[in-house]
Amino acid sequence: MSATILIVEDEPAIAANVEYALRTDGFRPLCVTLGMQALELLRQQTVDAVILDVGLPDVNGFELCKQIRTFSQVPVLFVTARSDEVDRIVGLEIGADDYVVKPFSPRELVARVKTILRRARGGGAPEQARVDAWFKVDEVRARIEYRGAHVALTRFEYLLLKAMLSQPERVFSRAQLMVLTEAPEASMERTVDTHIKSLRAKLRAVAPDLDPIQTHRGMGYSVKVSS
Ligand code: CA
């Protein structure tokens, strides 16, 4: 059974390219040009993933994604023309699963779609199941449990860890983490290092043998959620 992919894109040439690439790969693409059409369609039928242009004529793609998230956990892949929007996308507080920057190759886009579909299917239960056994994020109470133990975190540490847990194994740059934790403009990227250090110490206090936070030299940090 082929997966249905909704393309929300107002540039006909791009929409046609993406549609063609998806169809060639055995997907069933649906195209709309307006955010409102996308919402209407998603309320009426189930699709397997959404490819969402950030710059739509009627509504900003970020806003649309938030609206979609009020009733659906469908995987969303953003398409943006501006690399400066990427930090907001990786923020994931808007609920995106991945992104590509224009111009992109349709082949690359299809590969990304396959990845988010695999992740969505493999994930089983949504939300908490994605962040697996080592961590449990309680967003309502702004708490994180690690290996069954509540870890007392500062606000910054909580936001930092929550941001990384939103995409386990993904390498976040310090600049991205600053955006995600709403760090004050004036603070230095070193701030992130300092908080990572204290975060590590707190996690080590729970399980001395594990170090779930990985340092990627010259790039940033990622978090591992299982061994
Ligand atoms: Ca556009």
PDB file of C-alpha atoms and ligand atoms in Angstrom:
ATOM      1  CA  MET A   1       0.000   0.000   0.000  1.00  0.00           C
ATOM      2  CA  SER A   2       1.544   3.286  -1.043  1.00  0.00           C
ATOM      3  CA  ALA A   3       1.851   6.122   1.423  1.00  0.00           C
ATOM      4  CA  THR A   4      -0.130   9.297   0.787  1.00  0.00           C
ATOM      5  CA  ILE A   5       1.953  12.467   0.976  1.00  0.00           C
ATOM      6  CA  LEU A   6       0.372  15.901   1.105  1.00  0.00           C
ATOM      7  CA  ILE A   7       2.396  18.620  -0.650  1.00  0.00           C
ATOM      8  CA  VAL A   8       1.554  22.157   0.481  1.00  0.00           C
ATOM      9  CA  GLU A   9       3.391  24.408  -1.949  1.00  0.00           C
ATOM     10  CA  ASP A  10       2.351  27.508  -3.881  1.00  0.00           C
ATOM     11  CA  GLU A  11       5.102  27.430  -6.494  1.00  0.00           C
ATOM     12  CA  PRO A  12       3.726  25.239  -9.301  1.00  0.00           C
ATOM     13  CA  ALA A  13       7.134  24.230 -10.668  1.00  0.00           C
ATOM     14  CA  ILE A  14       8.369  23.013  -7.292  1.00  0.00           C
ATOM     15  CA  ALA A  15       5.107  21.262  -6.520  1.00  0.00           C
ATOM     16  CA  ALA A  16       5.221  19.501  -9.880  1.00  0.00           C
ATOM     17  CA  ASN A  17       8.822  18.352  -9.360  1.00  0.00           C
ATOM     18  CA  VAL A  18       8.118  17.020  -5.900  1.00  0.00           C
ATOM     19  CA  GLU A  19       4.921  15.360  -7.026  1.00  0.00           C
ATOM     20  CA  TYR A  20       6.721  13.685  -9.901  1.00  0.00           C
ATOM     21  CA  ALA A  21       9.569  12.462  -7.708  1.00  0.00           C
ATOM     22  CA  LEU A  22       7.174  11.032  -5.130  1.00  0.00           C
ATOM     23  CA  ARG A  23       5.009   9.332  -7.727  1.00  0.00           C
ATOM     24  CA  THR A  24       8.067   7.827  -9.389  1.00  0.00           C
ATOM     25  CA  ASP A  25       9.031   6.352  -6.047  1.00  0.00           C
ATOM     26  CA  GLY A  26       5.639   4.768  -5.573  1.00  0.00           C
ATOM     27  CA  PHE A  27       4.041   7.339  -3.279  1.00  0.00           C
ATOM     28  CA  ARG A  28       0.598   8.828  -3.706  1.00  0.00           C
ATOM     29  CA  PRO A  29       1.071  12.613  -3.706  1.00  0.00           C
ATOM     30  CA  LEU A  30      -1.710  15.148  -3.120  1.00  0.00           C
ATOM     31  CA  CYS A  31      -1.082  18.831  -3.865  1.00  0.00           C
ATOM     32  CA  VAL A  32      -2.608  21.971  -2.431  1.00  0.00           C
ATOM     33  CA  THR A  33      -1.356  25.543  -2.680  1.00  0.00           C
ATOM     34  CA  LEU A  34      -2.926  27.101   0.401  1.00  0.00           C
ATOM     35  CA  GLY A  35      -2.589  26.397   4.092  1.00  0.00           C
ATOM     36  CA  MET A  36      -6.331  26.478   4.586  1.00  0.00           C
ATOM     37  CA  GLN A  37      -6.805  23.787   1.932  1.00  0.00           C
ATOM     38  CA  ALA A  38      -4.242  21.665   3.727  1.00  0.00           C
ATOM     39  CA  LEU A  39      -6.083  21.987   7.049  1.00  0.00           C
ATOM     40  CA  GLU A  40      -9.387  21.113   5.432  1.00  0.00           C
ATOM     41  CA  LEU A  41      -7.910  18.080   3.718  1.00  0.00           C
ATOM     42  CA  LEU A  42      -6.132  16.842   6.843  1.00  0.00           C
ATOM     43  CA  ARG A  43      -9.343  17.069   8.828  1.00  0.00           C
ATOM     44  CA  GLN A  44     -11.129  14.945   6.241  1.00  0.00           C
ATOM     45  CA  GLN A  45      -8.598  12.282   5.448  1.00  0.00           C
ATOM     46  CA  THR A  46      -5.520  10.598   6.804  1.00  0.00           C
ATOM     47  CA  VAL A  47      -2.221  11.205   5.074  1.00  0.00           C
ATOM     48  CA  ASP A  48       1.113   9.630   5.967  1.00  0.00           C
ATOM     49  CA  ALA A  49       3.258  12.766   5.817  1.00  0.00           C
ATOM     50  CA  VAL A  50       3.077  16.441   4.905  1.00  0.00           C
ATOM     51  CA  ILE A  51       5.642  18.409   2.902  1.00  0.00           C
ATOM     52  CA  LEU A  52       5.066  21.972   3.969  1.00  0.00           C
ATOM     53  CA  ASP A  53       6.397  25.142   2.354  1.00  0.00           C
ATOM     54  CA  VAL A  54       7.104  27.790   5.000  1.00  0.00           C
ATOM     55  CA  GLY A  55       6.189  30.674   2.682  1.00  0.00           C
ATOM     56  CA  LEU A  56       2.565  30.151   1.720  1.00  0.00           C
ATOM     57  CA  PRO A  57       0.281  32.893   0.391  1.00  0.00           C
ATOM     58  CA  ASP A  58      -2.373  32.641   3.093  1.00  0.00           C
ATOM     59  CA  VAL A  59      -0.642  31.453   6.252  1.00  0.00           C
ATOM     60  CA  ASN A  60       2.909  31.064   7.505  1.00  0.00           C
ATOM     61  CA  GLY A  61       3.981  27.418   7.435  1.00  0.00           C
ATOM     62  CA  PHE A  62       5.043  27.527  11.102  1.00  0.00           C
ATOM     63  CA  GLU A  63       1.594  28.721  12.119  1.00  0.00           C
ATOM     64  CA  LEU A  64      -0.015  26.075   9.941  1.00  0.00           C
ATOM     65  CA  CYS A  65       2.111  23.355  11.511  1.00  0.00           C
ATOM     66  CA  LYS A  66       0.995  24.441  14.984  1.00  0.00           C
ATOM     67  CA  GLN A  67      -2.617  24.254  13.871  1.00  0.00           C
ATOM     68  CA  ILE A  68      -2.081  20.799  12.403  1.00  0.00           C
ATOM     69  CA  ARG A  69      -0.531  19.684  15.693  1.00  0.00           C
ATOM     70  CA  THR A  70      -3.729  20.560  17.554  1.00  0.00           C
ATOM     71  CA  PHE A  71      -5.408  17.547  15.975  1.00  0.00           C
ATOM     72  CA  SER A  72      -2.769  15.450  14.187  1.00  0.00           C
ATOM     73  CA  GLN A  73       0.656  13.934  14.764  1.00  0.00           C
ATOM     74  CA  VAL A  74       1.261  13.428  11.042  1.00  0.00           C
ATOM     75  CA  PRO A  75       4.987  13.781  10.239  1.00  0.00           C
ATOM     76  CA  VAL A  76       5.765  17.229   8.804  1.00  0.00           C
ATOM     77  CA  LEU A  77       8.753  18.033   6.611  1.00  0.00           C
ATOM     78  CA  PHE A  78       9.346  21.739   6.077  1.00  0.00           C
ATOM     79  CA  VAL A  79      10.562  23.268   2.853  1.00  0.00           C
ATOM     80  CA  THR A  80      12.119  26.678   3.323  1.00  0.00           C
ATOM     81  CA  ALA A  81      13.772  29.160   1.015  1.00  0.00           C
ATOM     82  CA  ARG A  82      15.638  30.817   3.843  1.00  0.00           C
ATOM     83  CA  SER A  83      18.424  29.163   5.749  1.00  0.00           C
ATOM     84  CA  ASP A  84      17.833  31.640   8.589  1.00  0.00           C
ATOM     85  CA  GLU A  85      14.511  29.930   9.218  1.00  0.00           C
ATOM     86  CA  VAL A  86      16.247  26.647   9.874  1.00  0.00           C
ATOM     87  CA  ASP A  87      16.949  27.439  13.515  1.00  0.00           C
ATOM     88  CA  ARG A  88      13.263  27.924  14.107  1.00  0.00           C
ATOM     89  CA  ILE A  89      12.451  24.678  12.384  1.00  0.00           C
ATOM     90  CA  VAL A  90      14.929  22.607  14.331  1.00  0.00           C
ATOM     91  CA  GLY A  91      13.340  24.171  17.382  1.00  0.00           C
ATOM     92  CA  LEU A  92      10.666  21.563  16.939  1.00  0.00           C
ATOM     93  CA  GLU A  93       8.471  23.325  19.438  1.00  0.00           C
ATOM     94  CA  ILE A  94       6.508  23.891  16.259  1.00  0.00           C
ATOM     95  CA  GLY A  95       6.333  20.142  15.816  1.00  0.00           C
ATOM     96  CA  ALA A  96       8.295  19.626  12.604  1.00  0.00           C
ATOM     97  CA  ASP A  97      10.053  16.362  11.856  1.00  0.00           C
ATOM     98  CA  ASP A  98      12.624  17.514   9.330  1.00  0.00           C
ATOM     99  CA  TYR A  99      13.316  20.178   6.718  1.00  0.00           C
ATOM    100  CA  VAL A 100      14.993  20.866   3.407  1.00  0.00           C
ATOM    101  CA  VAL A 101      16.259  24.204   2.130  1.00  0.00           C
ATOM    102  CA  LYS A 102      15.432  25.400  -1.392  1.00  0.00           C
ATOM    103  CA  PRO A 103      16.836  24.681  -3.877  1.00  0.00           C
ATOM    104  CA  PHE A 104      16.804  20.975  -3.069  1.00  0.00           C
ATOM    105  CA  SER A 105      16.931  17.879  -5.204  1.00  0.00           C
ATOM    106  CA  PRO A 106      13.611  16.030  -5.367  1.00  0.00           C
ATOM    107  CA  ARG A 107      15.575  12.833  -4.826  1.00  0.00           C
ATOM    108  CA  GLU A 108      16.909  14.145  -1.537  1.00  0.00           C
ATOM    109  CA  LEU A 109      13.436  15.179  -0.496  1.00  0.00           C
ATOM    110  CA  VAL A 110      12.059  11.727  -1.216  1.00  0.00           C
ATOM    111  CA  ALA A 111      14.847  10.210   0.880  1.00  0.00           C
ATOM    112  CA  ARG A 112      13.878  12.488   3.783  1.00  0.00           C
ATOM    113  CA  VAL A 113      10.228  11.552   3.412  1.00  0.00           C
ATOM    114  CA  LYS A 114      11.157   7.886   3.627  1.00  0.00           C
ATOM    115  CA  THR A 115      13.138   8.541   6.780  1.00  0.00           C
ATOM    116  CA  ILE A 116      10.343  10.358   8.583  1.00  0.00           C
ATOM    117  CA  LEU A 117       7.855   7.694   7.544  1.00  0.00           C
ATOM    118  CA  ARG A 118      10.139   4.988   8.886  1.00  0.00           C
ATOM    119  CA  ARG A 119      10.572   6.910  12.109  1.00  0.00           C
ATOM    120  CA  ALA A 120       6.824   7.458  12.426  1.00  0.00           C
ATOM    121  CA  ARG A 121       6.064   3.787  11.866  1.00  0.00           C
ATOM    122  CA  GLY A 122       8.863   2.409  13.964  1.00  0.00           C
ATOM    123  CA  GLY A 123       8.001   4.784  16.790  1.00  0.00           C
ATOM    124  CA  GLY A 124       4.779   2.966  17.605  1.00  0.00           C
ATOM    125  CA  ALA A 125       3.052   5.017  20.265  1.00  0.00           C
ATOM    126  CA  PRO A 126       3.542   8.746  19.767  1.00  0.00           C
ATOM    127  CA  GLU A 127       5.104  11.351  22.049  1.00  0.00           C
ATOM    128  CA  GLN A 128       6.844   9.758  25.004  1.00  0.00           C
ATOM    129  CA  ALA A 129       7.622   6.541  23.205  1.00  0.00           C
ATOM    130  CA  ARG A 130       9.876   8.461  20.841  1.00  0.00           C
ATOM    131  CA  VAL A 131      12.006   9.483  23.773  1.00  0.00           C
ATOM    132  CA  ASP A 132      12.583   6.012  24.945  1.00  0.00           C
ATOM    133  CA  ALA A 133      13.275   4.232  28.178  1.00  0.00           C
ATOM    134  CA  TRP A 134      16.181   6.313  29.488  1.00  0.00           C
ATOM    135  CA  PHE A 135      14.278   9.595  29.498  1.00  0.00           C
ATOM    136  CA  LYS A 136      10.750  10.670  30.186  1.00  0.00           C
ATOM    137  CA  VAL A 137       9.800  14.270  29.488  1.00  0.00           C
ATOM    138  CA  ASP A 138       6.887  15.686  31.431  1.00  0.00           C
ATOM    139  CA  GLU A 139       6.176  18.906  29.595  1.00  0.00           C
ATOM    140  CA  VAL A 140       3.254  19.870  31.765  1.00  0.00           C
ATOM    141  CA  ARG A 141       5.359  19.972  34.897  1.00  0.00           C
ATOM    142  CA  ALA A 142       8.597  20.848  33.073  1.00  0.00           C
ATOM    143  CA  ARG A 143      10.369  17.832  34.525  1.00  0.00           C
ATOM    144  CA  ILE A 144      12.562  15.144  33.084  1.00  0.00           C
ATOM    145  CA  GLU A 145      12.996  11.678  34.478  1.00  0.00           C
ATOM    146  CA  TYR A 146      16.188   9.820  33.692  1.00  0.00           C
ATOM    147  CA  ARG A 147      16.300   6.077  34.258  1.00  0.00           C
ATOM    148  CA  GLY A 148      13.325   6.326  36.544  1.00  0.00           C
ATOM    149  CA  ALA A 149      14.789   9.109  38.678  1.00  0.00           C
ATOM    150  CA  HIS A 150      13.601  12.689  38.712  1.00  0.00           C
ATOM    151  CA  VAL A 151      16.505  14.979  37.855  1.00  0.00           C
ATOM    152  CA  ALA A 152      16.380  18.448  39.390  1.00  0.00           C
ATOM    153  CA  LEU A 153      17.211  20.751  36.499  1.00  0.00           C
ATOM    154  CA  THR A 154      17.485  24.466  36.072  1.00  0.00           C
ATOM    155  CA  ARG A 155      15.218  26.030  33.471  1.00  0.00           C
ATOM    156  CA  PHE A 156      18.078  26.279  30.991  1.00  0.00           C
ATOM    157  CA  GLU A 157      19.152  22.659  31.560  1.00  0.00           C
ATOM    158  CA  TYR A 158      15.591  21.478  31.161  1.00  0.00           C
ATOM    159  CA  LEU A 159      15.117  23.340  27.868  1.00  0.00           C
ATOM    160  CA  LEU A 160      18.497  22.148  26.635  1.00  0.00           C
ATOM    161  CA  LEU A 161      17.830  18.496  27.340  1.00  0.00           C
ATOM    162  CA  LYS A 162      14.251  18.663  26.100  1.00  0.00           C
ATOM    163  CA  ALA A 163      15.448  20.221  22.835  1.00  0.00           C
ATOM    164  CA  MET A 164      18.007  17.483  22.267  1.00  0.00           C
ATOM    165  CA  LEU A 165      15.576  14.742  23.241  1.00  0.00           C
ATOM    166  CA  SER A 166      13.153  15.973  20.599  1.00  0.00           C
ATOM    167  CA  GLN A 167      15.516  14.372  18.086  1.00  0.00           C
ATOM    168  CA  PRO A 168      17.747  11.752  19.638  1.00  0.00           C
ATOM    169  CA  GLU A 169      21.134  11.290  17.933  1.00  0.00           C
ATOM    170  CA  ARG A 170      20.753  14.517  16.007  1.00  0.00           C
ATOM    171  CA  VAL A 171      23.741  16.840  16.321  1.00  0.00           C
ATOM    172  CA  PHE A 172      22.666  20.295  17.468  1.00  0.00           C
ATOM    173  CA  SER A 173      25.070  23.196  17.090  1.00  0.00           C
ATOM    174  CA  ARG A 174      25.585  25.521  20.033  1.00  0.00           C
ATOM    175  CA  ALA A 175      23.869  28.273  18.062  1.00  0.00           C
ATOM    176  CA  GLN A 176      20.814  26.075  17.522  1.00  0.00           C
ATOM    177  CA  LEU A 177      20.703  25.140  21.184  1.00  0.00           C
ATOM    178  CA  MET A 178      20.849  28.809  22.137  1.00  0.00           C
ATOM    179  CA  VAL A 179      17.809  29.473  19.970  1.00  0.00           C
ATOM    180  CA  LEU A 180      15.958  26.458  21.317  1.00  0.00           C
ATOM    181  CA  THR A 181      16.557  27.402  24.913  1.00  0.00           C
ATOM    182  CA  GLU A 182      15.667  31.028  24.266  1.00  0.00           C
ATOM    183  CA  ALA A 183      19.029  32.067  25.639  1.00  0.00           C
ATOM    184  CA  PRO A 184      19.424  35.842  25.907  1.00  0.00           C
ATOM    185  CA  GLU A 185      20.969  37.375  22.783  1.00  0.00           C
ATOM    186  CA  ALA A 186      23.966  38.583  24.691  1.00  0.00           C
ATOM    187  CA  SER A 187      24.950  35.216  26.126  1.00  0.00           C
ATOM    188  CA  MET A 188      27.862  33.379  24.642  1.00  0.00           C
ATOM    189  CA  GLU A 189      27.859  30.002  23.001  1.00  0.00           C
ATOM    190  CA  ARG A 190      30.139  28.979  25.857  1.00  0.00           C
ATOM    191  CA  THR A 191      27.024  29.231  28.009  1.00  0.00           C
ATOM    192  CA  VAL A 192      25.768  26.090  26.327  1.00  0.00           C
ATOM    193  CA  ASP A 193      29.002  24.254  27.195  1.00  0.00           C
ATOM    194  CA  THR A 194      28.688  25.294  30.815  1.00  0.00           C
ATOM    195  CA  HIS A 195      25.134  24.042  31.111  1.00  0.00           C
ATOM    196  CA  ILE A 196      25.928  20.823  29.253  1.00  0.00           C
ATOM    197  CA  LYS A 197      28.649  20.229  31.813  1.00  0.00           C
ATOM    198  CA  SER A 198      26.303  20.627  34.757  1.00  0.00           C
ATOM    199  CA  LEU A 199      23.644  18.575  33.001  1.00  0.00           C
ATOM    200  CA  ARG A 200      26.136  15.760  32.477  1.00  0.00           C
ATOM    201  CA  ALA A 201      27.093  15.831  36.129  1.00  0.00           C
ATOM    202  CA  LYS A 202      23.437  15.506  37.153  1.00  0.00           C
ATOM    203  CA  LEU A 203      22.844  12.605  34.787  1.00  0.00           C
ATOM    204  CA  ARG A 204      26.019  10.919  35.952  1.00  0.00           C
ATOM    205  CA  ALA A 205      24.770  11.140  39.504  1.00  0.00           C
ATOM    206  CA  VAL A 206      21.871   8.922  38.425  1.00  0.00           C
ATOM    207  CA  ALA A 207      23.848   6.474  36.286  1.00  0.00           C
ATOM    208  CA  PRO A 208      27.634   6.799  36.589  1.00  0.00           C
ATOM    209  CA  ASP A 209      28.297   4.274  33.833  1.00  0.00           C
ATOM    210  CA  LEU A 210      26.391   6.089  31.079  1.00  0.00           C
ATOM    211  CA  ASP A 211      27.023   9.320  29.256  1.00  0.00           C
ATOM    212  CA  PRO A 212      23.978   9.957  27.086  1.00  0.00           C
ATOM    213  CA  ILE A 213      25.163  13.403  25.978  1.00  0.00           C
ATOM    214  CA  GLN A 214      27.706  13.144  23.200  1.00  0.00           C
ATOM    215  CA  THR A 215      30.128  15.894  22.188  1.00  0.00           C
ATOM    216  CA  HIS A 216      30.811  16.294  18.487  1.00  0.00           C
ATOM    217  CA  ARG A 217      34.001  18.254  18.149  1.00  0.00           C
ATOM    218  CA  GLY A 218      33.553  21.467  16.189  1.00  0.00           C
ATOM    219  CA  MET A 219      29.859  20.725  15.653  1.00  0.00           C
ATOM    220  CA  GLY A 220      27.882  20.515  18.841  1.00  0.00           C
ATOM    221  CA  TYR A 221      26.010  17.992  20.954  1.00  0.00           C
ATOM    222  CA  SER A 222      23.564  15.142  20.615  1.00  0.00           C
ATOM    223  CA  VAL A 223      21.785  12.886  23.048  1.00  0.00           C
ATOM    224  CA  LYS A 224      21.529   9.119  23.037  1.00  0.00           C
ATOM    225  CA  VAL A 225      18.374   7.607  24.497  1.00  0.00           C
ATOM    226  CA  SER A 226      19.321   3.938  24.639  1.00  0.00           C
ATOM    227  CA  SER A 227      22.416   1.806  24.570  1.00  0.00           C
TER     228      SER A 227
HETATM  229 CA    CA B   1       6.214  29.572  -1.274  1.00  0.00          CA
END
